[in-house]
Every structure is written in C-alpha cells, then in structure tokens.
Amino acid sequence: MTEQQLEQLDDRQLVVKFMEPVLLPLRGASDARKVEALKALPASLRPLFLLRVLDGHAAGSAWEYYVWTGILLQSPDTWPAVLGSLRELGALELLETLADTAAVHRKRMDGLAASASPTVNSGIRSVGVDAIGEDTDRLKTDGTQSESIPSKTPYPPPSASDLERNPELQLEMDALYAQYKATIQEAYRSGAELIRAYVRENGQTY
C-alpha cells in the first residue's frame, strides 16, 4: 500500500491493516514464535502488536470484553505487557477503564476463592484463548512489572454464562464495555500516528 492509500483509512482500519501481515502468520503459532515476531518489529511499533492482542477478541461485545480481559488478567506476562504498551500510546483513559474492569474480575476471583473448597479448587486449571492465535496469553516480554492477578491457585476462566447468571455483573460490564469502546479510540489514534510517521520515514510503500 502507498502512503496515499494509508491516509484513506481511519485510525483503527490503519492499525489493523498495517499489523495484518505480522499477525496472520501467527495464528496457532508457538509462544516462542510470537515473541520472536514481536521483538522483530521496530521498538516504536511494538505497542501496536499488543494493542491488537487486547482488542482482537475484546471488541465484539460486552461478554467478549468480559471474557477476554478476564483471561488476560490471569496471565502473568501478557496483561502487564498490554498495559505498558497502552501507556506508551498515551491511552490514559483506557487504562483507567481497564483498571475498573480488573476490579470487577478481582471481585469475581474473591468470590470463587471464598466459595471453592481446597479439593475442588486444586483441580481447576485456567484456560486461555488467543487474540492472534491460541496461546499468546502466556506471551513474555522483558522489563515489565507484573500487574496481573496474583494467585497460587488458578481459577476457572470467565464465561458468558457468568453475565447471564448475574444481572448486576451484566450491567457493570455493559457500562465498562461502552467506556472501552470510547476510550480505545485514543490508543488507535496514537497508533495510527506512529504508523504514518514510520511510513513517511521509511519509504512510499510498505
């Protein structure tokens, strides 16, 4: 695509289109391959990779947002890496929304911990789904402070049925999802500016 064609896309379309050649080959790839692909990007563009890790499965609906953020929160590596990338993009309002979302998930975790017996809880495994494949929830990056949920005993992953069973939780997530949809635009706007600057500096096509 030429710089002129890139300029015709809105911010989100530009980020998705620009990252597509990187992300599509990673579907079903190993963790090591995904880390390799991330590190191969120019440092200025790495936040876009992790932005898509977040939004790739969170954008569709309130329940998808609930499930995917809950899965990412149980990852000791991917969640803090995503938050670090959003800080680099200056998406401060989005970070506040994610902090509020994390508080809702932590409340769920506390409830599970209080109600589960040691025998039942010891047999639970956390299962993840990947925004660009099936196992990026364990993606490792260097130098990022962990902000995921600390836990010695894993929890069952969140599911859409949680919202069906709990109308109050449904209302909370509907409101948070609306905030997410509004505030993630800031991240895409910053990401699009990075891409346009990169294209201007590195040639007329990519």
PDB file of C-alpha atoms in Angstrom:
ATOM      1  CA  MET A   1       0.000   0.000   0.000  1.00  0.00           C
ATOM      2  CA  THR A   2       1.125   3.530  -0.703  1.00  0.00           C
ATOM      3  CA  GLU A   3       1.174   6.362   1.820  1.00  0.00           C
ATOM      4  CA  GLN A   4      -1.800   7.885  -0.014  1.00  0.00           C
ATOM      5  CA  GLN A   5      -3.812   4.665   0.387  1.00  0.00           C
ATOM      6  CA  LEU A   6      -2.920   4.505   4.068  1.00  0.00           C
ATOM      7  CA  GLU A   7      -4.187   8.046   4.583  1.00  0.00           C
ATOM      8  CA  GLN A   8      -7.621   6.996   3.298  1.00  0.00           C
ATOM      9  CA  LEU A   9      -8.116   4.569   6.192  1.00  0.00           C
ATOM     10  CA  ASP A  10      -9.454   5.625   9.582  1.00  0.00           C
ATOM     11  CA  ASP A  11      -7.222   5.114  12.610  1.00  0.00           C
ATOM     12  CA  ARG A  12      -8.442   1.649  13.561  1.00  0.00           C
ATOM     13  CA  GLN A  13      -8.512   0.399   9.977  1.00  0.00           C
ATOM     14  CA  LEU A  14      -4.955   1.633   9.513  1.00  0.00           C
ATOM     15  CA  VAL A  15      -3.617  -0.174  12.581  1.00  0.00           C
ATOM     16  CA  VAL A  16      -5.451  -3.402  11.710  1.00  0.00           C
ATOM     17  CA  LYS A  17      -4.297  -3.290   8.074  1.00  0.00           C
ATOM     18  CA  PHE A  18      -0.719  -2.423   8.955  1.00  0.00           C
ATOM     19  CA  MET A  19      -0.375  -5.209  11.531  1.00  0.00           C
ATOM     20  CA  GLU A  20      -2.187  -7.845   9.474  1.00  0.00           C
ATOM     21  CA  PRO A  21       0.952  -9.201   7.706  1.00  0.00           C
ATOM     22  CA  VAL A  22       2.576  -9.695  11.112  1.00  0.00           C
ATOM     23  CA  LEU A  23      -0.374 -11.238  12.933  1.00  0.00           C
ATOM     24  CA  LEU A  24      -1.956 -13.542  10.358  1.00  0.00           C
ATOM     25  CA  PRO A  25       1.036 -15.934  10.145  1.00  0.00           C
ATOM     26  CA  LEU A  26       0.982 -16.256  13.945  1.00  0.00           C
ATOM     27  CA  ARG A  27      -2.392 -17.973  14.211  1.00  0.00           C
ATOM     28  CA  GLY A  28      -1.737 -21.178  16.124  1.00  0.00           C
ATOM     29  CA  ALA A  29       1.998 -20.466  16.347  1.00  0.00           C
ATOM     30  CA  SER A  30       4.087 -21.235  19.411  1.00  0.00           C
ATOM     31  CA  ASP A  31       4.754 -18.711  22.156  1.00  0.00           C
ATOM     32  CA  ALA A  32       8.387 -18.549  21.092  1.00  0.00           C
ATOM     33  CA  ARG A  33       7.412 -17.688  17.521  1.00  0.00           C
ATOM     34  CA  LYS A  34       5.102 -14.907  18.701  1.00  0.00           C
ATOM     35  CA  VAL A  35       7.759 -13.420  20.960  1.00  0.00           C
ATOM     36  CA  GLU A  36      10.181 -13.565  18.047  1.00  0.00           C
ATOM     37  CA  ALA A  37       7.706 -11.718  15.818  1.00  0.00           C
ATOM     38  CA  LEU A  38       7.136  -9.059  18.470  1.00  0.00           C
ATOM     39  CA  LYS A  39      10.839  -8.460  19.004  1.00  0.00           C
ATOM     40  CA  ALA A  40      11.445  -8.311  15.246  1.00  0.00           C
ATOM     41  CA  LEU A  41       9.257  -5.206  14.997  1.00  0.00           C
ATOM     42  CA  PRO A  42      10.801  -1.752  15.353  1.00  0.00           C
ATOM     43  CA  ALA A  43      10.503  -0.754  19.010  1.00  0.00           C
ATOM     44  CA  SER A  44       8.189   2.121  18.108  1.00  0.00           C
ATOM     45  CA  LEU A  45       5.672  -0.295  16.544  1.00  0.00           C
ATOM     46  CA  ARG A  46       5.612  -2.994  19.233  1.00  0.00           C
ATOM     47  CA  PRO A  47       2.766  -1.316  21.163  1.00  0.00           C
ATOM     48  CA  LEU A  48       0.554  -1.868  18.103  1.00  0.00           C
ATOM     49  CA  PHE A  49       1.098  -5.622  18.318  1.00  0.00           C
ATOM     50  CA  LEU A  50      -0.093  -5.681  21.924  1.00  0.00           C
ATOM     51  CA  LEU A  51      -2.946  -3.286  21.218  1.00  0.00           C
ATOM     52  CA  ARG A  52      -4.247  -5.865  18.772  1.00  0.00           C
ATOM     53  CA  VAL A  53      -3.694  -8.654  21.325  1.00  0.00           C
ATOM     54  CA  LEU A  54      -6.127  -6.780  23.562  1.00  0.00           C
ATOM     55  CA  ASP A  55      -8.673  -5.606  21.023  1.00  0.00           C
ATOM     56  CA  GLY A  56      -8.588  -8.636  18.748  1.00  0.00           C
ATOM     57  CA  HIS A  57     -11.056 -10.536  20.943  1.00  0.00           C
ATOM     58  CA  ALA A  58     -12.431  -7.778  23.190  1.00  0.00           C
ATOM     59  CA  ALA A  59     -14.071  -5.531  20.616  1.00  0.00           C
ATOM     60  CA  GLY A  60     -17.121  -7.522  19.588  1.00  0.00           C
ATOM     61  CA  SER A  61     -19.468  -7.334  22.579  1.00  0.00           C
ATOM     62  CA  ALA A  62     -19.672  -6.843  26.338  1.00  0.00           C
ATOM     63  CA  TRP A  63     -19.401 -10.568  27.008  1.00  0.00           C
ATOM     64  CA  GLU A  64     -16.353 -10.913  24.731  1.00  0.00           C
ATOM     65  CA  TYR A  65     -14.753  -7.969  26.509  1.00  0.00           C
ATOM     66  CA  TYR A  66     -15.515  -9.572  29.875  1.00  0.00           C
ATOM     67  CA  VAL A  67     -14.166 -12.993  28.910  1.00  0.00           C
ATOM     68  CA  TRP A  68     -11.026 -11.789  27.147  1.00  0.00           C
ATOM     69  CA  THR A  69      -9.946  -9.268  29.785  1.00  0.00           C
ATOM     70  CA  GLY A  70     -10.526 -11.940  32.421  1.00  0.00           C
ATOM     71  CA  ILE A  71      -8.289 -14.367  30.550  1.00  0.00           C
ATOM     72  CA  LEU A  72      -5.565 -11.765  30.052  1.00  0.00           C
ATOM     73  CA  LEU A  73      -5.677 -10.827  33.724  1.00  0.00           C
ATOM     74  CA  GLN A  74      -4.806 -14.404  34.664  1.00  0.00           C
ATOM     75  CA  SER A  75      -1.668 -14.211  32.529  1.00  0.00           C
ATOM     76  CA  PRO A  76       1.386 -13.023  34.493  1.00  0.00           C
ATOM     77  CA  ASP A  77       3.060 -11.752  31.318  1.00  0.00           C
ATOM     78  CA  THR A  78       0.602 -10.581  28.687  1.00  0.00           C
ATOM     79  CA  TRP A  79      -1.598  -8.333  30.841  1.00  0.00           C
ATOM     80  CA  PRO A  80       1.246  -6.121  32.145  1.00  0.00           C
ATOM     81  CA  ALA A  81       2.779  -6.045  28.658  1.00  0.00           C
ATOM     82  CA  VAL A  82      -0.518  -4.801  27.216  1.00  0.00           C
ATOM     83  CA  LEU A  83      -0.824  -2.137  29.921  1.00  0.00           C
ATOM     84  CA  GLY A  84       2.736  -0.998  29.279  1.00  0.00           C
ATOM     85  CA  SER A  85       2.020  -0.640  25.578  1.00  0.00           C
ATOM     86  CA  LEU A  86      -1.095   1.420  26.265  1.00  0.00           C
ATOM     87  CA  ARG A  87       0.971   3.718  28.474  1.00  0.00           C
ATOM     88  CA  GLU A  88       3.404   4.183  25.600  1.00  0.00           C
ATOM     89  CA  LEU A  89       0.460   5.102  23.384  1.00  0.00           C
ATOM     90  CA  GLY A  90      -0.752   7.622  25.963  1.00  0.00           C
ATOM     91  CA  ALA A  91      -4.137   5.902  26.329  1.00  0.00           C
ATOM     92  CA  LEU A  92      -4.652   7.004  29.924  1.00  0.00           C
ATOM     93  CA  GLU A  93      -8.455   6.914  29.926  1.00  0.00           C
ATOM     94  CA  LEU A  94      -8.374   3.388  28.516  1.00  0.00           C
ATOM     95  CA  LEU A  95      -6.002   2.360  31.298  1.00  0.00           C
ATOM     96  CA  GLU A  96      -8.497   3.693  33.840  1.00  0.00           C
ATOM     97  CA  THR A  97     -11.256   1.665  32.195  1.00  0.00           C
ATOM     98  CA  LEU A  98      -9.113  -1.468  32.311  1.00  0.00           C
ATOM     99  CA  ALA A  99      -8.314  -0.823  35.974  1.00  0.00           C
ATOM    100  CA  ASP A 100     -12.044  -0.639  36.721  1.00  0.00           C
ATOM    101  CA  THR A 101     -12.552  -3.827  34.709  1.00  0.00           C
ATOM    102  CA  ALA A 102      -9.784  -5.568  36.634  1.00  0.00           C
ATOM    103  CA  ALA A 103     -11.526  -4.629  39.883  1.00  0.00           C
ATOM    104  CA  VAL A 104     -14.683  -6.400  38.687  1.00  0.00           C
ATOM    105  CA  HIS A 105     -12.687  -9.517  37.820  1.00  0.00           C
ATOM    106  CA  ARG A 106     -10.897  -9.451  41.162  1.00  0.00           C
ATOM    107  CA  LYS A 107     -14.260  -9.340  42.901  1.00  0.00           C
ATOM    108  CA  ARG A 108     -15.210 -12.478  40.960  1.00  0.00           C
ATOM    109  CA  MET A 109     -11.933 -14.140  41.951  1.00  0.00           C
ATOM    110  CA  ASP A 110     -12.520 -13.292  45.604  1.00  0.00           C
ATOM    111  CA  GLY A 111     -15.969 -14.857  45.394  1.00  0.00           C
ATOM    112  CA  LEU A 112     -14.582 -18.025  43.827  1.00  0.00           C
ATOM    113  CA  ALA A 113     -11.835 -18.263  46.426  1.00  0.00           C
ATOM    114  CA  ALA A 114     -14.343 -17.880  49.238  1.00  0.00           C
ATOM    115  CA  SER A 115     -16.787 -20.456  47.900  1.00  0.00           C
ATOM    116  CA  ALA A 116     -14.470 -23.142  46.495  1.00  0.00           C
ATOM    117  CA  SER A 117     -13.220 -25.929  48.735  1.00  0.00           C
ATOM    118  CA  PRO A 118      -9.484 -26.729  48.578  1.00  0.00           C
ATOM    119  CA  THR A 119     -10.232 -30.066  46.925  1.00  0.00           C
ATOM    120  CA  VAL A 120     -12.330 -28.522  44.166  1.00  0.00           C
ATOM    121  CA  ASN A 121     -10.078 -25.516  43.656  1.00  0.00           C
ATOM    122  CA  SER A 122      -6.903 -27.592  43.368  1.00  0.00           C
ATOM    123  CA  GLY A 123      -8.310 -29.310  40.294  1.00  0.00           C
ATOM    124  CA  ILE A 124      -9.157 -26.134  38.394  1.00  0.00           C
ATOM    125  CA  ARG A 125      -6.984 -25.050  35.510  1.00  0.00           C
ATOM    126  CA  SER A 126      -7.001 -21.666  33.812  1.00  0.00           C
ATOM    127  CA  VAL A 127      -7.578 -21.909  30.070  1.00  0.00           C
ATOM    128  CA  GLY A 128      -6.792 -19.090  27.657  1.00  0.00           C
ATOM    129  CA  VAL A 129      -7.764 -18.089  24.129  1.00  0.00           C
ATOM    130  CA  ASP A 130      -5.505 -16.047  21.899  1.00  0.00           C
ATOM    131  CA  ALA A 131      -6.287 -12.789  20.110  1.00  0.00           C
ATOM    132  CA  ILE A 132      -3.860 -13.727  17.347  1.00  0.00           C
ATOM    133  CA  GLY A 133      -3.659 -17.472  17.838  1.00  0.00           C
ATOM    134  CA  GLU A 134      -4.434 -19.921  20.623  1.00  0.00           C
ATOM    135  CA  ASP A 135      -1.720 -19.418  23.209  1.00  0.00           C
ATOM    136  CA  THR A 136      -0.471 -15.833  23.296  1.00  0.00           C
ATOM    137  CA  ASP A 137      -1.951 -15.404  26.775  1.00  0.00           C
ATOM    138  CA  ARG A 138       1.480 -16.564  28.001  1.00  0.00           C
ATOM    139  CA  LEU A 139       3.422 -14.160  25.765  1.00  0.00           C
ATOM    140  CA  LYS A 140       6.561 -12.956  27.527  1.00  0.00           C
ATOM    141  CA  THR A 141       8.142  -9.515  27.258  1.00  0.00           C
ATOM    142  CA  ASP A 142      11.095  -8.150  29.194  1.00  0.00           C
ATOM    143  CA  GLY A 143      11.209  -5.444  31.808  1.00  0.00           C
ATOM    144  CA  THR A 144       7.503  -5.090  32.553  1.00  0.00           C
ATOM    145  CA  GLN A 145       6.200  -5.072  36.112  1.00  0.00           C
ATOM    146  CA  SER A 146       3.514  -7.668  36.707  1.00  0.00           C
ATOM    147  CA  GLU A 147       0.039  -6.287  37.289  1.00  0.00           C
ATOM    148  CA  SER A 148      -1.965  -9.443  36.689  1.00  0.00           C
ATOM    149  CA  ILE A 149      -3.972 -11.178  39.382  1.00  0.00           C
ATOM    150  CA  PRO A 150      -1.553 -12.865  41.798  1.00  0.00           C
ATOM    151  CA  SER A 151      -2.720 -16.343  42.674  1.00  0.00           C
ATOM    152  CA  LYS A 152      -1.257 -19.612  43.916  1.00  0.00           C
ATOM    153  CA  THR A 153      -4.409 -21.456  42.851  1.00  0.00           C
ATOM    154  CA  PRO A 154      -5.709 -20.945  39.305  1.00  0.00           C
ATOM    155  CA  TYR A 155      -9.323 -20.009  38.699  1.00  0.00           C
ATOM    156  CA  PRO A 156     -11.768 -21.169  36.049  1.00  0.00           C
ATOM    157  CA  PRO A 157     -11.825 -18.757  33.118  1.00  0.00           C
ATOM    158  CA  PRO A 158     -14.697 -16.279  32.909  1.00  0.00           C
ATOM    159  CA  SER A 159     -17.529 -17.133  30.545  1.00  0.00           C
ATOM    160  CA  ALA A 160     -20.584 -15.500  29.004  1.00  0.00           C
ATOM    161  CA  SER A 161     -22.764 -17.537  31.359  1.00  0.00           C
ATOM    162  CA  ASP A 162     -21.367 -15.506  34.277  1.00  0.00           C
ATOM    163  CA  LEU A 163     -23.230 -12.499  32.906  1.00  0.00           C
ATOM    164  CA  GLU A 164     -26.391 -14.495  32.272  1.00  0.00           C
ATOM    165  CA  ARG A 165     -26.457 -15.671  35.876  1.00  0.00           C
ATOM    166  CA  ASN A 166     -25.642 -12.271  37.377  1.00  0.00           C
ATOM    167  CA  PRO A 167     -27.686  -9.276  36.131  1.00  0.00           C
ATOM    168  CA  GLU A 168     -25.639  -6.874  38.262  1.00  0.00           C
ATOM    169  CA  LEU A 169     -22.430  -8.102  36.656  1.00  0.00           C
ATOM    170  CA  GLN A 170     -24.054  -7.760  33.226  1.00  0.00           C
ATOM    171  CA  LEU A 171     -24.874  -4.108  33.931  1.00  0.00           C
ATOM    172  CA  GLU A 172     -21.336  -3.435  35.170  1.00  0.00           C
ATOM    173  CA  MET A 173     -19.791  -4.983  32.085  1.00  0.00           C
ATOM    174  CA  ASP A 174     -22.185  -3.227  29.709  1.00  0.00           C
ATOM    175  CA  ALA A 175     -21.065   0.100  31.186  1.00  0.00           C
ATOM    176  CA  LEU A 176     -17.377  -0.826  31.131  1.00  0.00           C
ATOM    177  CA  TYR A 177     -17.606  -2.108  27.570  1.00  0.00           C
ATOM    178  CA  ALA A 178     -19.161   1.190  26.475  1.00  0.00           C
ATOM    179  CA  GLN A 179     -16.266   3.021  28.142  1.00  0.00           C
ATOM    180  CA  TYR A 180     -13.802   0.660  26.488  1.00  0.00           C
ATOM    181  CA  LYS A 181     -15.220   1.270  23.015  1.00  0.00           C
ATOM    182  CA  ALA A 182     -14.957   5.023  23.562  1.00  0.00           C
ATOM    183  CA  THR A 183     -11.515   5.130  25.158  1.00  0.00           C
ATOM    184  CA  ILE A 184      -9.717   2.651  22.897  1.00  0.00           C
ATOM    185  CA  GLN A 185     -10.101   5.147  20.071  1.00  0.00           C
ATOM    186  CA  GLU A 186      -7.337   7.172  21.741  1.00  0.00           C
ATOM    187  CA  ALA A 187      -4.972   4.198  21.500  1.00  0.00           C
ATOM    188  CA  TYR A 188      -5.805   3.643  17.828  1.00  0.00           C
ATOM    189  CA  ARG A 189      -5.346   7.341  17.112  1.00  0.00           C
ATOM    190  CA  SER A 190      -1.859   7.286  18.648  1.00  0.00           C
ATOM    191  CA  GLY A 191      -1.073   4.024  16.891  1.00  0.00           C
ATOM    192  CA  ALA A 192      -2.116   5.423  13.527  1.00  0.00           C
ATOM    193  CA  GLU A 193       0.138   8.435  14.062  1.00  0.00           C
ATOM    194  CA  LEU A 194       3.061   6.084  14.721  1.00  0.00           C
ATOM    195  CA  ILE A 195       2.360   4.205  11.502  1.00  0.00           C
ATOM    196  CA  ARG A 196       2.085   7.332   9.380  1.00  0.00           C
ATOM    197  CA  ALA A 197       5.351   8.626  10.812  1.00  0.00           C
ATOM    198  CA  TYR A 198       7.007   5.262  10.191  1.00  0.00           C
ATOM    199  CA  VAL A 199       5.829   5.139   6.576  1.00  0.00           C
ATOM    200  CA  ARG A 200       6.989   8.710   5.924  1.00  0.00           C
ATOM    201  CA  GLU A 201      10.434   7.890   7.295  1.00  0.00           C
ATOM    202  CA  ASN A 202      10.860   4.508   5.620  1.00  0.00           C
ATOM    203  CA  GLY A 203       9.599   4.914   2.072  1.00  0.00           C
ATOM    204  CA  GLN A 204       6.496   5.359  -0.019  1.00  0.00           C
ATOM    205  CA  THR A 205       5.158   1.818   0.329  1.00  0.00           C
ATOM    206  CA  TYR A 206       5.130  -0.976   2.861  1.00  0.00           C
TER     207      TYR A 206
END
